[in-house]
Amino acid sequence: MPQPSRPRKGSLGFGPRSRASSETPRFNSWPDDDGQPGLQGFAGYKAGMTQVVLINDEPNSPREGMEETVPVTVVETPPVRVVALRAYEDTPYGKRPLTEVWTDDVHEDLDRALSVPEDHDADAAEEQIRDALDAGDVADVRAITHTVPTAVEGVPKKRPDVMETRVGGGAVADRLDHGLEVLEAGSYGLNEVFRAGEYADVAAVTKGKGTQGPVKRWGVQKRKGKHGRQGWRRRIGNLGPWNPSRVRSTVPQQGQTGYHQRTELNKRLVAVGDGDDPTVDGGFVEYGEVDGPYALVKGSVPGPDKRLVRLRPAVRPNDQPRLDPEVRHVSTASNQG
């Protein structure tokens, strides 16, 4: 009997499938510089899932202009604090940190995550950055930011999640000035980076499932017929040919499943609210009363509830319009995580 032709199960682009080194995801690329300077990222904590009824505004869609029920993920987004501004210089080995300007207003829980510099001379560091800027040695400007988990009810930790967020848009001098302004302000909100209807890239660490076999881990088929009656239905047939005399990395085997960082592109922000929006049932979800700012992301988001979620303006946005969708109703949350 001829064997059916089918694509392989499981992408090899996500290997090796080991545990994520940190629960705080990292971005290796950022959007192009255009428009006014601003921070190109935000972070929040996943609360759960619900459904919204909104009008389809996708062009050329057979349901354009009609109401649809769309699943969304609720992400609680309290203000993110900015504690330092870091300048980078170009070297033959890539970008290297030049110096940092730290603020004096440091959150009391930050020492749980890192050692805060003592006796830091912020004026001297800023002068060093401006001298390097005049010499044309500053290649990039990024802010050191962190979340405040204690501001989100239900997140069972006090240790902040520290991350690096790029300051983009405009010339390097303008980005430096904007970064210093945000550093002086001490924090910034989600509405300073995103607005409803825009597209964002979402990064998070997926659910951990421990050690699993090749069927669950790679999606290979179970043995059938005579092969399945040999006592090993969920094992692969062999580890490879005689030559090469080694087991290739492409052979599906058991191992760590889940707890991997994944970045999903072009997730639409259905709504960006402050928790008191009457068009979203007062911000109520089954997870609890969302008292502070939140975002509704269309579709699912990697990771379980209460896990850190990072948002970045889409680096490869599609051609769909960036309009503010009309949120008509939010049903009772299903909290599907």
mmCIF file of C-alpha atoms in Angstrom:
data_model
loop_
_atom_site.group_PDB
_atom_site.id
_atom_site.type_symbol
_atom_site.label_atom_id
_atom_site.label_comp_id
_atom_site.label_asym_id
_atom_site.label_seq_id
_atom_site.Cartn_x
_atom_site.Cartn_y
_atom_site.Cartn_z
ATOM 1 C CA MET A 1 0.000 0.000 0.000
ATOM 2 C CA PRO A 2 1.498 3.373 -0.952
ATOM 3 C CA GLN A 3 2.434 5.677 1.899
ATOM 4 C CA PRO A 4 0.558 8.988 1.953
ATOM 5 C CA SER A 5 2.640 12.131 1.530
ATOM 6 C CA ARG A 6 2.483 14.575 4.411
ATOM 7 C CA PRO A 7 4.710 17.258 5.958
ATOM 8 C CA ARG A 8 6.803 16.356 8.956
ATOM 9 C CA LYS A 9 5.257 16.835 12.394
ATOM 10 C CA GLY A 10 6.769 19.527 14.556
ATOM 11 C CA SER A 11 8.885 22.462 13.417
ATOM 12 C CA LEU A 12 12.649 22.021 13.722
ATOM 13 C CA GLY A 13 12.982 25.783 13.916
ATOM 14 C CA PHE A 14 12.277 25.627 17.657
ATOM 15 C CA GLY A 15 15.097 23.383 18.787
ATOM 16 C CA PRO A 16 16.605 22.300 20.989
ATOM 17 C CA ARG A 17 13.457 22.165 23.083
ATOM 18 C CA SER A 18 14.980 22.901 26.454
ATOM 19 C CA ARG A 19 13.585 24.882 29.361
ATOM 20 C CA ALA A 20 13.695 28.644 29.004
ATOM 21 C CA SER A 21 16.634 30.161 30.853
ATOM 22 C CA SER A 22 14.409 32.932 32.223
ATOM 23 C CA GLU A 23 10.686 33.515 32.628
ATOM 24 C CA THR A 24 11.254 37.043 31.361
ATOM 25 C CA PRO A 25 11.194 36.810 27.540
ATOM 26 C CA ARG A 26 13.698 38.702 25.410
ATOM 27 C CA PHE A 27 13.335 40.506 22.087
ATOM 28 C CA ASN A 28 16.214 40.222 19.620
ATOM 29 C CA SER A 29 14.823 42.753 17.150
ATOM 30 C CA TRP A 30 12.884 46.001 17.326
ATOM 31 C CA PRO A 31 10.705 48.000 14.910
ATOM 32 C CA ASP A 32 12.261 50.460 12.488
ATOM 33 C CA ASP A 33 12.824 54.026 13.607
ATOM 34 C CA ASP A 34 10.033 56.282 12.399
ATOM 35 C CA GLY A 35 7.878 58.994 13.863
ATOM 36 C CA GLN A 36 8.319 60.508 17.278
ATOM 37 C CA PRO A 37 10.725 58.970 19.824
ATOM 38 C CA GLY A 38 9.200 56.592 22.328
ATOM 39 C CA LEU A 39 9.645 53.333 24.175
ATOM 40 C CA GLN A 40 9.046 50.294 21.988
ATOM 41 C CA GLY A 41 7.719 47.814 24.488
ATOM 42 C CA PHE A 42 5.555 47.091 27.480
ATOM 43 C CA ALA A 43 4.894 44.230 29.883
ATOM 44 C CA GLY A 44 1.944 42.876 31.813
ATOM 45 C CA TYR A 45 0.570 39.753 33.440
ATOM 46 C CA LYS A 46 -1.877 37.362 31.837
ATOM 47 C CA ALA A 47 -5.236 37.291 33.630
ATOM 48 C CA GLY A 48 -7.357 34.897 31.576
ATOM 49 C CA MET A 49 -9.586 34.741 28.501
ATOM 50 C CA THR A 50 -13.007 36.051 27.615
ATOM 51 C CA GLN A 51 -15.060 36.866 24.512
ATOM 52 C CA VAL A 52 -16.008 40.140 22.874
ATOM 53 C CA VAL A 53 -18.522 40.933 20.171
ATOM 54 C CA LEU A 54 -17.147 43.447 17.698
ATOM 55 C CA ILE A 55 -17.579 44.508 14.086
ATOM 56 C CA ASN A 56 -15.354 42.922 11.451
ATOM 57 C CA ASP A 57 -13.375 45.684 9.724
ATOM 58 C CA GLU A 58 -11.055 43.486 7.644
ATOM 59 C CA PRO A 59 -11.175 44.561 3.994
ATOM 60 C CA ASN A 60 -12.288 41.985 1.411
ATOM 61 C CA SER A 61 -13.604 39.757 4.176
ATOM 62 C CA PRO A 62 -16.956 38.051 3.443
ATOM 63 C CA ARG A 63 -18.078 39.147 6.925
ATOM 64 C CA GLU A 64 -16.888 42.747 6.686
ATOM 65 C CA GLY A 65 -19.202 45.055 8.611
ATOM 66 C CA MET A 66 -20.857 42.186 10.498
ATOM 67 C CA GLU A 67 -20.704 41.417 14.205
ATOM 68 C CA GLU A 68 -18.432 38.592 15.323
ATOM 69 C CA THR A 69 -17.709 36.859 18.612
ATOM 70 C CA VAL A 70 -13.935 36.912 19.085
ATOM 71 C CA PRO A 71 -11.906 35.243 21.858
ATOM 72 C CA VAL A 72 -9.508 37.625 23.588
ATOM 73 C CA THR A 73 -6.868 37.370 26.286
ATOM 74 C CA VAL A 74 -6.966 39.808 29.196
ATOM 75 C CA VAL A 75 -3.526 41.157 30.125
ATOM 76 C CA GLU A 76 -3.247 43.348 33.199
ATOM 77 C CA THR A 77 -0.876 46.211 32.440
ATOM 78 C CA PRO A 78 -0.023 48.419 35.425
ATOM 79 C CA PRO A 79 2.578 51.137 34.780
ATOM 80 C CA VAL A 80 6.108 49.897 34.136
ATOM 81 C CA ARG A 81 8.889 51.624 36.048
ATOM 82 C CA VAL A 82 12.046 52.994 34.405
ATOM 83 C CA VAL A 83 15.184 52.878 36.567
ATOM 84 C CA ALA A 84 18.065 53.452 34.135
ATOM 85 C CA LEU A 85 18.986 54.545 30.628
ATOM 86 C CA ARG A 86 21.727 52.637 28.808
ATOM 87 C CA ALA A 87 23.688 53.848 25.771
ATOM 88 C CA TYR A 88 25.266 51.439 23.274
ATOM 89 C CA GLU A 89 28.233 51.931 20.971
ATOM 90 C CA ASP A 90 29.168 50.042 17.820
ATOM 91 C CA THR A 91 32.239 47.798 17.989
ATOM 92 C CA PRO A 92 33.700 45.208 15.584
ATOM 93 C CA TYR A 93 31.978 42.619 17.782
ATOM 94 C CA GLY A 94 28.556 44.243 17.749
ATOM 95 C CA LYS A 95 26.866 46.702 20.083
ATOM 96 C CA ARG A 96 28.424 47.079 23.524
ATOM 97 C CA PRO A 97 27.121 49.087 26.513
ATOM 98 C CA LEU A 98 28.815 52.458 26.859
ATOM 99 C CA THR A 99 27.447 53.630 30.211
ATOM 100 C CA GLU A 100 24.220 53.909 32.200
ATOM 101 C CA VAL A 101 22.301 56.688 33.902
ATOM 102 C CA TRP A 102 20.424 55.496 36.989
ATOM 103 C CA THR A 103 17.621 57.234 38.816
ATOM 104 C CA ASP A 104 17.534 57.948 42.542
ATOM 105 C CA ASP A 105 13.872 56.908 42.814
ATOM 106 C CA VAL A 106 14.189 53.113 42.975
ATOM 107 C CA HIS A 107 11.313 50.843 43.956
ATOM 108 C CA GLU A 108 11.760 49.100 47.285
ATOM 109 C CA ASP A 109 11.351 45.630 45.743
ATOM 110 C CA LEU A 110 13.963 46.086 43.018
ATOM 111 C CA ASP A 111 16.787 44.792 45.227
ATOM 112 C CA ARG A 112 15.046 41.405 45.115
ATOM 113 C CA ALA A 113 16.019 41.161 41.430
ATOM 114 C CA LEU A 114 19.374 42.970 41.142
ATOM 115 C CA SER A 115 21.967 44.967 43.021
ATOM 116 C CA VAL A 116 21.156 48.662 42.728
ATOM 117 C CA PRO A 117 24.300 50.804 42.184
ATOM 118 C CA GLU A 118 25.306 52.851 45.199
ATOM 119 C CA ASP A 119 26.854 56.327 45.046
ATOM 120 C CA HIS A 120 26.003 56.585 41.355
ATOM 121 C CA ASP A 121 26.923 59.869 39.661
ATOM 122 C CA ALA A 122 24.086 60.340 37.191
ATOM 123 C CA ASP A 123 25.331 63.730 35.962
ATOM 124 C CA ALA A 124 28.747 62.353 35.051
ATOM 125 C CA ALA A 125 27.191 59.395 33.246
ATOM 126 C CA GLU A 126 24.864 61.671 31.277
ATOM 127 C CA GLU A 127 27.786 63.930 30.345
ATOM 128 C CA GLN A 128 29.734 60.898 29.127
ATOM 129 C CA ILE A 129 26.813 59.836 26.929
ATOM 130 C CA ARG A 130 26.432 63.319 25.443
ATOM 131 C CA ASP A 131 30.166 63.542 24.703
ATOM 132 C CA ALA A 132 29.981 60.195 22.941
ATOM 133 C CA LEU A 133 26.880 61.400 21.087
ATOM 134 C CA ASP A 134 28.738 64.469 19.836
ATOM 135 C CA ALA A 135 31.542 62.182 18.667
ATOM 136 C CA GLY A 136 29.032 59.961 16.836
ATOM 137 C CA ASP A 137 29.745 56.897 18.972
ATOM 138 C CA VAL A 138 26.222 56.301 20.353
ATOM 139 C CA ALA A 139 24.482 53.666 18.227
ATOM 140 C CA ASP A 140 21.414 52.893 20.311
ATOM 141 C CA VAL A 141 19.563 53.947 23.460
ATOM 142 C CA ARG A 142 17.640 51.539 25.654
ATOM 143 C CA ALA A 143 15.866 51.800 28.982
ATOM 144 C CA ILE A 144 16.124 49.357 31.872
ATOM 145 C CA THR A 145 12.566 48.794 33.029
ATOM 146 C CA HIS A 146 10.847 46.500 35.486
ATOM 147 C CA THR A 147 7.350 45.493 36.479
ATOM 148 C CA VAL A 148 5.777 45.755 39.929
ATOM 149 C CA PRO A 149 4.027 42.408 40.578
ATOM 150 C CA THR A 150 2.613 43.630 43.882
ATOM 151 C CA ALA A 151 0.455 46.086 41.897
ATOM 152 C CA VAL A 152 -1.438 43.161 40.319
ATOM 153 C CA GLU A 153 -3.788 41.311 42.611
ATOM 154 C CA GLY A 154 -3.373 37.564 42.291
ATOM 155 C CA VAL A 155 0.241 37.440 41.067
ATOM 156 C CA PRO A 156 1.949 35.503 43.879
ATOM 157 C CA LYS A 157 5.380 37.113 43.895
ATOM 158 C CA LYS A 158 7.186 40.281 44.879
ATOM 159 C CA ARG A 159 10.314 39.973 42.753
ATOM 160 C CA PRO A 160 10.127 42.417 39.811
ATOM 161 C CA ASP A 161 10.765 41.259 36.262
ATOM 162 C CA VAL A 162 13.641 43.337 34.869
ATOM 163 C CA MET A 163 13.989 43.826 31.122
ATOM 164 C CA GLU A 164 15.547 46.094 28.521
ATOM 165 C CA THR A 165 13.293 48.206 26.300
ATOM 166 C CA ARG A 166 14.529 50.086 23.274
ATOM 167 C CA VAL A 167 13.906 53.799 22.800
ATOM 168 C CA GLY A 168 13.132 54.229 19.097
ATOM 169 C CA GLY A 169 11.939 56.853 16.663
ATOM 170 C CA GLY A 170 13.754 59.890 15.297
ATOM 171 C CA ALA A 171 17.429 60.763 15.662
ATOM 172 C CA VAL A 172 19.617 59.322 18.385
ATOM 173 C CA ALA A 173 19.789 62.700 20.142
ATOM 174 C CA ASP A 174 15.991 62.938 20.262
ATOM 175 C CA ARG A 175 15.737 59.387 21.598
ATOM 176 C CA LEU A 176 18.276 60.199 24.301
ATOM 177 C CA ASP A 177 16.339 63.284 25.389
ATOM 178 C CA HIS A 178 13.083 61.331 25.455
ATOM 179 C CA GLY A 179 14.694 58.533 27.449
ATOM 180 C CA LEU A 180 15.945 60.995 30.039
ATOM 181 C CA GLU A 181 12.460 62.497 30.314
ATOM 182 C CA VAL A 182 10.907 59.097 30.922
ATOM 183 C CA LEU A 183 13.662 58.291 33.414
ATOM 184 C CA GLU A 184 12.847 61.463 35.313
ATOM 185 C CA ALA A 185 9.131 60.619 35.238
ATOM 186 C CA GLY A 186 9.907 57.188 36.692
ATOM 187 C CA SER A 187 7.238 55.172 34.865
ATOM 188 C CA TYR A 188 5.075 55.019 31.759
ATOM 189 C CA GLY A 189 1.753 53.471 30.806
ATOM 190 C CA LEU A 190 0.505 51.182 28.071
ATOM 191 C CA ASN A 191 -1.366 53.982 26.297
ATOM 192 C CA GLU A 192 1.977 55.728 25.685
ATOM 193 C CA VAL A 193 3.082 52.819 23.477
ATOM 194 C CA PHE A 194 -0.105 51.296 22.022
ATOM 195 C CA ARG A 195 -3.634 52.248 21.152
ATOM 196 C CA ALA A 196 -6.646 50.101 20.413
ATOM 197 C CA GLY A 197 -6.665 48.516 16.979
ATOM 198 C CA GLU A 198 -2.901 48.336 16.541
ATOM 199 C CA TYR A 199 -0.885 45.172 16.064
ATOM 200 C CA ALA A 200 1.713 43.946 18.521
ATOM 201 C CA ASP A 201 4.132 41.060 18.862
ATOM 202 C CA VAL A 202 3.569 39.060 22.052
ATOM 203 C CA ALA A 203 6.328 37.091 23.786
ATOM 204 C CA ALA A 204 5.945 34.800 26.784
ATOM 205 C CA VAL A 205 7.114 31.466 28.172
ATOM 206 C CA THR A 206 4.693 28.639 27.426
ATOM 207 C CA LYS A 207 3.169 26.210 29.897
ATOM 208 C CA GLY A 208 5.608 23.625 31.221
ATOM 209 C CA LYS A 209 4.610 20.001 30.664
ATOM 210 C CA GLY A 210 7.716 18.226 31.955
ATOM 211 C CA THR A 211 9.247 15.244 30.188
ATOM 212 C CA GLN A 212 7.060 13.851 27.413
ATOM 213 C CA GLY A 213 7.460 11.227 24.715
ATOM 214 C CA PRO A 214 7.886 11.809 20.981
ATOM 215 C CA VAL A 215 4.128 11.541 20.270
ATOM 216 C CA LYS A 216 3.198 14.481 22.484
ATOM 217 C CA ARG A 217 6.465 16.366 22.085
ATOM 218 C CA TRP A 218 6.831 16.184 18.291
ATOM 219 C CA GLY A 219 3.410 15.059 17.105
ATOM 220 C CA VAL A 220 4.579 11.851 15.422
ATOM 221 C CA GLN A 221 1.973 9.195 14.716
ATOM 222 C CA LYS A 222 1.481 6.168 16.920
ATOM 223 C CA ARG A 223 2.392 2.807 15.458
ATOM 224 C CA LYS A 224 -0.391 1.078 13.560
ATOM 225 C CA GLY A 225 -1.297 -2.492 12.695
ATOM 226 C CA LYS A 226 1.373 -5.113 13.228
ATOM 227 C CA HIS A 227 3.895 -2.545 14.407
ATOM 228 C CA GLY A 228 1.553 -1.409 17.137
ATOM 229 C CA ARG A 229 1.069 -4.946 18.404
ATOM 230 C CA GLN A 230 4.752 -5.349 19.219
ATOM 231 C CA GLY A 231 4.251 -3.726 22.616
ATOM 232 C CA TRP A 232 5.573 -0.227 21.867
ATOM 233 C CA ARG A 233 2.838 1.882 20.332
ATOM 234 C CA ARG A 234 4.177 5.330 21.257
ATOM 235 C CA ARG A 235 7.843 4.814 20.345
ATOM 236 C CA ILE A 236 9.508 5.755 17.073
ATOM 237 C CA GLY A 237 10.570 2.951 14.730
ATOM 238 C CA ASN A 238 14.343 3.603 14.823
ATOM 239 C CA LEU A 239 16.932 6.228 15.637
ATOM 240 C CA GLY A 240 18.207 6.606 12.072
ATOM 241 C CA PRO A 241 20.289 4.846 9.410
ATOM 242 C CA TRP A 242 23.604 3.046 9.790
ATOM 243 C CA ASN A 243 25.471 6.041 8.397
ATOM 244 C CA PRO A 244 26.100 8.550 9.785
ATOM 245 C CA SER A 245 27.022 6.586 12.886
ATOM 246 C CA ARG A 246 25.310 8.976 15.252
ATOM 247 C CA VAL A 247 21.805 9.973 16.203
ATOM 248 C CA ARG A 248 20.841 13.139 14.384
ATOM 249 C CA SER A 249 19.249 16.040 16.175
ATOM 250 C CA THR A 250 16.272 15.771 13.811
ATOM 251 C CA VAL A 251 15.215 12.400 15.263
ATOM 252 C CA PRO A 252 12.133 12.930 17.488
ATOM 253 C CA GLN A 253 12.864 11.718 21.007
ATOM 254 C CA GLN A 254 11.481 12.265 24.469
ATOM 255 C CA GLY A 255 12.508 15.282 26.517
ATOM 256 C CA GLN A 256 11.448 18.570 28.004
ATOM 257 C CA THR A 257 8.098 19.757 26.667
ATOM 258 C CA GLY A 258 6.794 23.245 27.274
ATOM 259 C CA TYR A 259 8.318 26.119 29.226
ATOM 260 C CA HIS A 260 9.808 27.529 26.013
ATOM 261 C CA GLN A 261 9.886 31.172 25.007
ATOM 262 C CA ARG A 262 7.647 31.841 22.037
ATOM 263 C CA THR A 263 6.974 35.096 20.182
ATOM 264 C CA GLU A 264 3.709 35.434 18.257
ATOM 265 C CA LEU A 265 3.545 38.099 15.579
ATOM 266 C CA ASN A 266 0.700 40.465 14.650
ATOM 267 C CA LYS A 267 -1.661 40.034 17.589
ATOM 268 C CA ARG A 268 -4.321 42.729 17.460
ATOM 269 C CA LEU A 269 -5.080 44.853 20.505
ATOM 270 C CA VAL A 270 -8.861 44.873 20.610
ATOM 271 C CA ALA A 271 -9.072 47.307 23.526
ATOM 272 C CA VAL A 272 -6.790 49.245 25.843
ATOM 273 C CA GLY A 273 -8.558 50.307 29.038
ATOM 274 C CA ASP A 274 -8.081 51.481 32.585
ATOM 275 C CA GLY A 275 -10.336 48.923 34.291
ATOM 276 C CA ASP A 276 -13.361 51.214 34.524
ATOM 277 C CA ASP A 277 -14.507 51.088 30.897
ATOM 278 C CA PRO A 278 -18.330 50.670 30.919
ATOM 279 C CA THR A 279 -18.259 49.138 27.403
ATOM 280 C CA VAL A 280 -16.369 46.145 28.823
ATOM 281 C CA ASP A 281 -18.740 45.334 31.696
ATOM 282 C CA GLY A 282 -16.710 47.415 34.099
ATOM 283 C CA GLY A 283 -13.600 45.382 33.345
ATOM 284 C CA PHE A 284 -14.992 42.226 34.970
ATOM 285 C CA VAL A 285 -13.444 38.868 34.127
ATOM 286 C CA GLU A 286 -13.715 35.562 35.939
ATOM 287 C CA TYR A 287 -10.106 35.983 37.068
ATOM 288 C CA GLY A 288 -11.300 38.804 39.285
ATOM 289 C CA GLU A 289 -12.074 42.481 39.131
ATOM 290 C CA VAL A 290 -9.485 44.202 36.949
ATOM 291 C CA ASP A 291 -8.945 47.335 38.993
ATOM 292 C CA GLY A 292 -6.112 48.787 36.923
ATOM 293 C CA PRO A 293 -5.127 49.158 33.282
ATOM 294 C CA TYR A 294 -5.545 46.189 30.987
ATOM 295 C CA ALA A 295 -5.328 45.168 27.346
ATOM 296 C CA LEU A 296 -7.510 42.772 25.353
ATOM 297 C CA VAL A 297 -5.378 40.821 22.890
ATOM 298 C CA LYS A 298 -7.204 39.044 20.082
ATOM 299 C CA GLY A 299 -6.736 35.292 20.317
ATOM 300 C CA SER A 300 -4.565 33.345 22.700
ATOM 301 C CA VAL A 301 -1.295 34.291 24.362
ATOM 302 C CA PRO A 302 1.472 31.826 25.331
ATOM 303 C CA GLY A 303 1.769 30.757 28.938
ATOM 304 C CA PRO A 304 -0.558 30.131 31.869
ATOM 305 C CA ASP A 305 -2.401 32.713 33.913
ATOM 306 C CA LYS A 306 -0.351 35.124 36.036
ATOM 307 C CA ARG A 307 2.713 34.764 33.785
ATOM 308 C CA LEU A 308 4.650 37.737 32.423
ATOM 309 C CA VAL A 309 3.734 38.827 28.885
ATOM 310 C CA ARG A 310 5.828 41.264 26.853
ATOM 311 C CA LEU A 311 4.390 43.411 24.065
ATOM 312 C CA ARG A 312 6.306 45.030 21.220
ATOM 313 C CA PRO A 313 5.047 47.064 18.235
ATOM 314 C CA ALA A 314 4.777 44.709 15.275
ATOM 315 C CA VAL A 315 8.026 44.417 13.345
ATOM 316 C CA ARG A 316 6.228 42.879 10.348
ATOM 317 C CA PRO A 317 2.699 44.313 10.447
ATOM 318 C CA ASN A 318 0.216 42.986 7.923
ATOM 319 C CA ASP A 319 -1.900 45.128 5.619
ATOM 320 C CA GLN A 320 -5.019 45.164 7.760
ATOM 321 C CA PRO A 321 -6.262 48.596 8.846
ATOM 322 C CA ARG A 322 -5.316 49.960 12.237
ATOM 323 C CA LEU A 323 -8.737 51.149 13.308
ATOM 324 C CA ASP A 324 -10.329 51.312 16.707
ATOM 325 C CA PRO A 325 -12.726 48.334 16.802
ATOM 326 C CA GLU A 326 -16.143 48.964 18.291
ATOM 327 C CA VAL A 327 -16.451 46.839 21.399
ATOM 328 C CA ARG A 328 -20.161 46.128 21.871
ATOM 329 C CA HIS A 329 -20.228 43.563 24.654
ATOM 330 C CA VAL A 330 -18.010 41.362 26.764
ATOM 331 C CA SER A 331 -19.423 38.057 27.913
ATOM 332 C CA THR A 332 -18.569 36.199 31.092
ATOM 333 C CA ALA A 333 -14.932 35.137 31.014
ATOM 334 C CA SER A 334 -14.110 31.506 30.482
ATOM 335 C CA ASN A 335 -10.597 31.883 31.953
ATOM 336 C CA GLN A 336 -9.172 29.299 29.591
ATOM 337 C CA GLY A 337 -5.609 30.444 30.238
#
